Amino acid sequence: MKAFRGQPSIYAETLNQERKAELFVKGLTLRFGGIVALSAIDLDVRTGELVSVIGPNGAGKTSLLNCITGYYRGQEGQILFNAKDITSLPTHSLIEHGIGRTFQNIELFPGMTVLSNLLLARHVHCRYPFGQAVFFTKKVRQEEVRHREVLEEIIDFLEIQPIRHKLVGSLPYGLRKRLELGRALALEPKLLILDEPFAGMNLEEKEDMVRFLVELNETWRQTMILVEHDMSIVMSISKRVTVLNFGVKIAEGSPEHVQSHPEVVRAYLGGDGERGAGEGG
């Protein structure tokens, strides 16, 4: 993406704007019948941070993301984004407020092209009425040109130029995961939520994804929440780490603090804490 290489670009206009992304989760509790998936969870994310949420399988990580993005509604607690209570807002409204997300299970349209999947994400930025769209007026054409410029920069940034016209269903898994990130970026989110973006990738694909995320966060201050099982990645790129276990927050702090925390070691290894939590995921 030209914007990410220091050259003038339309996407850079958005990135260089003040994109406040202050998230506060307060006392969030989520129950499914008699099962407590989340118990009085507190989480805060500040503008420009990359905060990771980790924990063993079944710890409640994806349930937390689902509450933040409107798929689940907790029975107790509050979620604030940029000082607005979003606890009960529907998912489409949260996208309009600037919260974008990738999914653990890829949620793309396999029968459509890469470019078409990206274009779908631009709907939130369409400002022309239906009537003008029908007649494809000058205003519509000008806006569509801007959308295409933004998408071409995302395509360049993610290095997927050769596959822009390929059907998603024909792509290898690693490229689909990369496209999932691209579609989230096409929303121009203030807060980007990543649910296991490295799952199923080989080492080379993981290295590419790390490179993209680090540049987004460190160069362009994209605020992110990352849920991931690969502890080597989490500990190397996160500003702060929150650890869940059986729906309870057991630790929070810097990567160095968290991976030596005895509760974290016990949650991951089930032992007496002689090894660091960074050795397993």
Coordinates of C-alpha atoms in Angstrom, one line a residue:
M1 CA 0.0 0.0 0.0
K2 CA 1.5 3.3 -1.0
A3 CA 0.3 4.9 2.2
F4 CA 2.3 2.4 4.2
R5 CA 5.5 3.1 2.2
G6 CA 5.6 6.8 3.0
Q7 CA 4.1 8.1 -0.3
P8 CA 1.0 10.3 -0.7
S9 CA -2.2 8.3 -0.7
I10 CA -5.9 8.5 -0.1
Y11 CA -5.8 5.9 2.6
A12 CA -3.1 7.9 4.4
E13 CA -5.6 10.7 4.9
T14 CA -7.6 8.4 7.1
L15 CA -4.6 7.0 8.9
N16 CA -3.2 10.4 9.7
Q17 CA -6.4 11.6 11.2
E18 CA -6.9 11.4 14.9
R19 CA -8.4 8.0 15.3
K20 CA -9.3 7.8 18.9
A21 CA -10.0 4.2 20.0
E22 CA -10.6 4.0 23.7
L23 CA -12.2 0.8 24.9
F24 CA -13.3 0.0 28.4
V25 CA -14.9 -3.3 29.4
K26 CA -16.2 -3.1 33.0
G27 CA -17.4 -6.1 35.0
L28 CA -18.6 -8.1 32.0
T29 CA -20.3 -11.3 32.8
L30 CA -21.7 -13.8 30.2
R31 CA -23.7 -16.9 31.0
F32 CA -25.0 -19.7 28.8
G33 CA -27.6 -21.4 31.1
G34 CA -25.6 -22.6 34.1
I35 CA -22.2 -22.1 32.4
V36 CA -20.4 -18.9 33.2
A37 CA -18.3 -18.0 30.1
L38 CA -17.1 -14.7 31.4
S39 CA -17.0 -13.6 35.0
A40 CA -16.7 -9.9 35.9
I41 CA -14.1 -9.2 33.2
D42 CA -12.4 -5.8 33.1
L43 CA -10.4 -4.8 30.0
D44 CA -9.1 -1.5 28.7
V45 CA -7.4 -0.7 25.4
R46 CA -5.9 2.7 24.7
T47 CA -5.4 4.5 21.3
G48 CA -2.4 3.0 19.4
E49 CA -2.0 -0.1 21.6
L50 CA -1.8 -3.7 20.5
V51 CA -3.3 -5.6 23.4
S52 CA -3.4 -9.4 23.3
V53 CA -5.9 -11.7 25.1
I54 CA -4.7 -15.2 25.7
G55 CA -5.7 -18.3 27.6
P56 CA -6.2 -22.1 27.1
N57 CA -9.0 -23.4 25.0
G58 CA -12.3 -22.6 26.5
A59 CA -11.0 -19.7 28.5
G60 CA -13.5 -17.3 27.1
K61 CA -11.4 -15.3 24.6
T62 CA -13.7 -15.5 21.6
S63 CA -16.8 -15.0 23.9
L64 CA -15.2 -11.7 25.0
L65 CA -14.6 -10.6 21.4
N66 CA -18.2 -11.6 20.6
C67 CA -19.5 -9.3 23.3
I68 CA -17.4 -6.4 22.2
T69 CA -18.5 -6.8 18.6
G70 CA -22.2 -7.3 19.4
Y71 CA -22.7 -11.0 18.7
Y72 CA -23.3 -11.8 22.4
R73 CA -24.8 -9.6 25.1
G74 CA -23.6 -10.1 28.6
Q75 CA -26.0 -10.3 31.5
E76 CA -23.9 -7.9 33.6
G77 CA -21.3 -5.2 32.9
Q78 CA -20.7 -2.4 30.5
I79 CA -18.7 -1.8 27.4
L80 CA -17.6 1.7 26.5
F81 CA -16.0 2.8 23.2
N82 CA -14.8 6.4 22.9
A83 CA -17.0 7.3 25.9
K84 CA -20.1 5.8 24.3
D85 CA -22.0 2.9 25.9
I86 CA -22.0 0.2 23.1
T87 CA -23.1 -2.7 25.4
S88 CA -26.4 -3.3 23.6
L89 CA -25.6 -2.0 20.1
P90 CA -26.1 -4.4 17.2
T91 CA -23.1 -5.5 15.2
H92 CA -23.7 -3.3 12.1
S93 CA -23.9 -0.2 14.3
L94 CA -20.5 -1.1 15.9
I95 CA -18.9 -1.2 12.5
E96 CA -20.2 2.3 11.8
H97 CA -18.6 3.4 15.1
G98 CA -15.3 2.1 13.9
I99 CA -14.9 -1.4 15.2
G100 CA -13.7 -4.0 12.6
R101 CA -12.9 -7.6 13.1
T102 CA -11.4 -10.7 11.5
F103 CA -12.7 -14.2 12.4
Q104 CA -11.2 -17.4 13.7
N105 CA -13.1 -19.3 11.0
I106 CA -12.7 -17.5 7.7
E107 CA -15.9 -15.6 6.9
L108 CA -15.3 -14.8 3.2
F109 CA -17.5 -15.4 0.1
P110 CA -15.7 -18.3 -1.7
G111 CA -17.7 -17.8 -5.0
M112 CA -16.6 -14.2 -5.3
T113 CA -13.3 -12.7 -6.3
V114 CA -10.8 -11.1 -3.9
L115 CA -11.7 -7.6 -5.1
S116 CA -15.4 -8.2 -4.8
N117 CA -14.9 -9.4 -1.2
L118 CA -13.0 -6.3 -0.4
L119 CA -15.6 -4.1 -2.1
L120 CA -18.3 -5.5 0.1
A121 CA -16.5 -4.0 3.2
R122 CA -16.8 -0.5 1.7
H123 CA -20.5 -0.4 2.1
V124 CA -20.2 1.4 5.5
H125 CA -18.5 4.3 3.7
C126 CA -21.0 4.7 0.8
R127 CA -22.7 8.1 1.1
Y128 CA -24.8 8.2 -2.0
P129 CA -28.6 7.4 -2.0
F130 CA -30.2 4.4 -3.8
G131 CA -31.6 6.6 -6.5
Q132 CA -28.3 8.0 -7.5
A133 CA -26.8 4.5 -7.5
V134 CA -29.4 3.3 -9.9
F135 CA -28.5 5.9 -12.5
F136 CA -24.8 5.8 -11.6
T137 CA -24.5 9.6 -11.4
K138 CA -21.3 11.6 -11.4
K139 CA -21.3 11.7 -7.6
V140 CA -21.6 7.9 -7.5
R141 CA -18.8 7.5 -10.0
Q142 CA -16.5 9.8 -8.1
E143 CA -17.1 8.0 -4.8
E144 CA -16.6 4.6 -6.4
V145 CA -13.2 5.7 -7.7
R146 CA -12.2 6.6 -4.2
H147 CA -13.3 3.2 -2.9
R148 CA -11.2 1.5 -5.6
E149 CA -8.2 3.6 -4.8
V150 CA -8.4 2.7 -1.1
L151 CA -8.8 -1.0 -2.0
E152 CA -5.9 -1.0 -4.4
E153 CA -3.6 0.4 -1.7
I154 CA -4.7 -2.3 0.7
I155 CA -4.0 -4.9 -2.0
D156 CA -0.6 -3.4 -2.5
F157 CA 0.1 -3.4 1.2
L158 CA -0.9 -7.0 1.7
E159 CA 1.0 -8.0 -1.5
I160 CA -2.0 -9.7 -3.1
Q161 CA -1.9 -8.0 -6.5
P162 CA -1.7 -11.2 -8.5
I163 CA -4.8 -12.7 -7.0
R164 CA -7.1 -9.6 -7.1
H165 CA -9.4 -11.2 -9.7
K166 CA -9.2 -14.8 -8.5
L167 CA -12.1 -16.6 -6.8
V168 CA -11.6 -16.8 -3.1
G169 CA -12.5 -20.5 -3.1
S170 CA -9.5 -21.2 -5.2
L171 CA -7.0 -19.6 -2.9
P172 CA -4.7 -21.4 -0.4
Y173 CA -5.6 -21.0 3.3
G174 CA -2.8 -18.6 4.1
L175 CA -3.9 -16.1 1.4
R176 CA -7.5 -16.4 2.6
K177 CA -6.4 -15.3 6.1
R178 CA -4.5 -12.4 4.6
L179 CA -7.6 -11.4 2.6
E180 CA -9.7 -11.6 5.9
L181 CA -7.3 -8.9 7.3
G182 CA -7.7 -6.9 4.1
R183 CA -11.4 -6.9 4.3
A184 CA -11.3 -5.7 7.9
L185 CA -8.9 -2.9 6.9
A186 CA -11.2 -1.9 4.1
L187 CA -13.7 -0.8 6.9
E188 CA -11.0 1.7 8.0
P189 CA -11.5 0.7 11.6
K190 CA -10.5 2.7 14.6
L191 CA -10.2 -0.5 16.6
L192 CA -9.2 -3.7 14.8
I193 CA -10.1 -7.0 16.5
L194 CA -8.2 -10.1 15.4
D195 CA -9.4 -13.5 16.3
E196 CA -6.6 -16.0 15.9
P197 CA -5.2 -14.5 12.6
F198 CA -2.3 -16.9 12.6
A199 CA -4.3 -20.1 13.1
G200 CA -3.5 -22.8 10.5
M201 CA -0.6 -20.8 8.9
N202 CA 2.9 -22.2 8.2
L203 CA 6.0 -20.3 9.4
E204 CA 6.4 -18.2 6.3
E205 CA 2.8 -17.1 6.3
K206 CA 3.0 -16.2 10.0
E207 CA 6.1 -14.1 9.4
D208 CA 4.3 -12.2 6.7
M209 CA 1.3 -11.6 8.9
V210 CA 3.5 -10.4 11.8
R211 CA 5.2 -7.9 9.4
F212 CA 1.8 -6.5 8.4
L213 CA 0.5 -6.2 11.9
V214 CA 3.6 -4.6 13.3
E215 CA 3.7 -2.0 10.5
L216 CA 0.0 -1.2 11.0
N217 CA 0.5 -0.8 14.8
E218 CA 3.9 0.8 15.1
T219 CA 4.0 3.0 12.0
W220 CA 0.3 4.0 11.7
R221 CA -0.9 3.5 15.3
Q222 CA -3.7 1.1 14.4
T223 CA -5.3 0.1 17.7
M224 CA -5.7 -3.7 18.0
I225 CA -7.0 -6.4 20.2
L226 CA -5.3 -9.8 19.3
V227 CA -6.5 -13.2 20.4
E228 CA -3.9 -15.8 19.5
H229 CA -2.5 -19.2 20.7
D230 CA 1.1 -18.7 19.3
M231 CA 2.8 -17.4 22.4
S232 CA 6.1 -16.5 20.6
I233 CA 4.1 -14.1 18.4
V234 CA 2.0 -12.7 21.3
M235 CA 5.0 -12.0 23.5
S236 CA 7.0 -10.4 20.7
I237 CA 4.5 -7.9 19.3
S238 CA 2.1 -7.1 22.2
K239 CA 2.2 -3.9 24.3
R240 CA 0.1 -5.5 27.0
V241 CA -1.3 -9.0 27.6
T242 CA -4.5 -10.1 29.4
V243 CA -4.9 -13.7 30.4
L244 CA -8.2 -15.5 30.9
N245 CA -8.8 -19.0 32.3
F246 CA -12.3 -20.5 32.7
G247 CA -13.8 -17.1 32.1
V248 CA -11.8 -15.3 34.8
K249 CA -9.0 -12.8 34.3
I250 CA -6.0 -14.2 36.1
A251 CA -3.2 -11.8 35.0
E252 CA -2.6 -8.6 33.0
G253 CA 0.5 -6.6 32.2
S254 CA 3.6 -6.5 30.0
P255 CA 4.6 -9.7 28.1
E256 CA 7.5 -10.2 30.4
H257 CA 5.3 -9.9 33.5
V258 CA 2.6 -12.2 32.2
Q259 CA 4.8 -15.1 31.0
S260 CA 6.4 -15.4 34.4
H261 CA 3.2 -15.1 36.4
P262 CA 2.6 -18.3 38.4
E263 CA -1.2 -18.4 37.7
V264 CA -0.5 -18.1 34.0
V265 CA 2.1 -20.9 34.1
R266 CA -0.3 -23.1 36.0
A267 CA -3.2 -22.4 33.6
Y268 CA -1.1 -23.4 30.6
L269 CA 1.1 -26.1 32.0
G270 CA -0.9 -27.5 34.9
G271 CA 2.3 -27.8 36.8
D272 CA 4.2 -26.1 39.6
G273 CA 5.4 -23.1 37.5
E274 CA 9.0 -24.2 36.9
R275 CA 8.7 -23.4 33.2
G276 CA 7.7 -20.1 31.6
A277 CA 4.3 -19.7 30.0
G278 CA 5.9 -18.5 26.8
E279 CA 7.0 -22.1 26.1
G280 CA 3.6 -23.3 25.2
G281 CA 0.2 -22.2 23.8

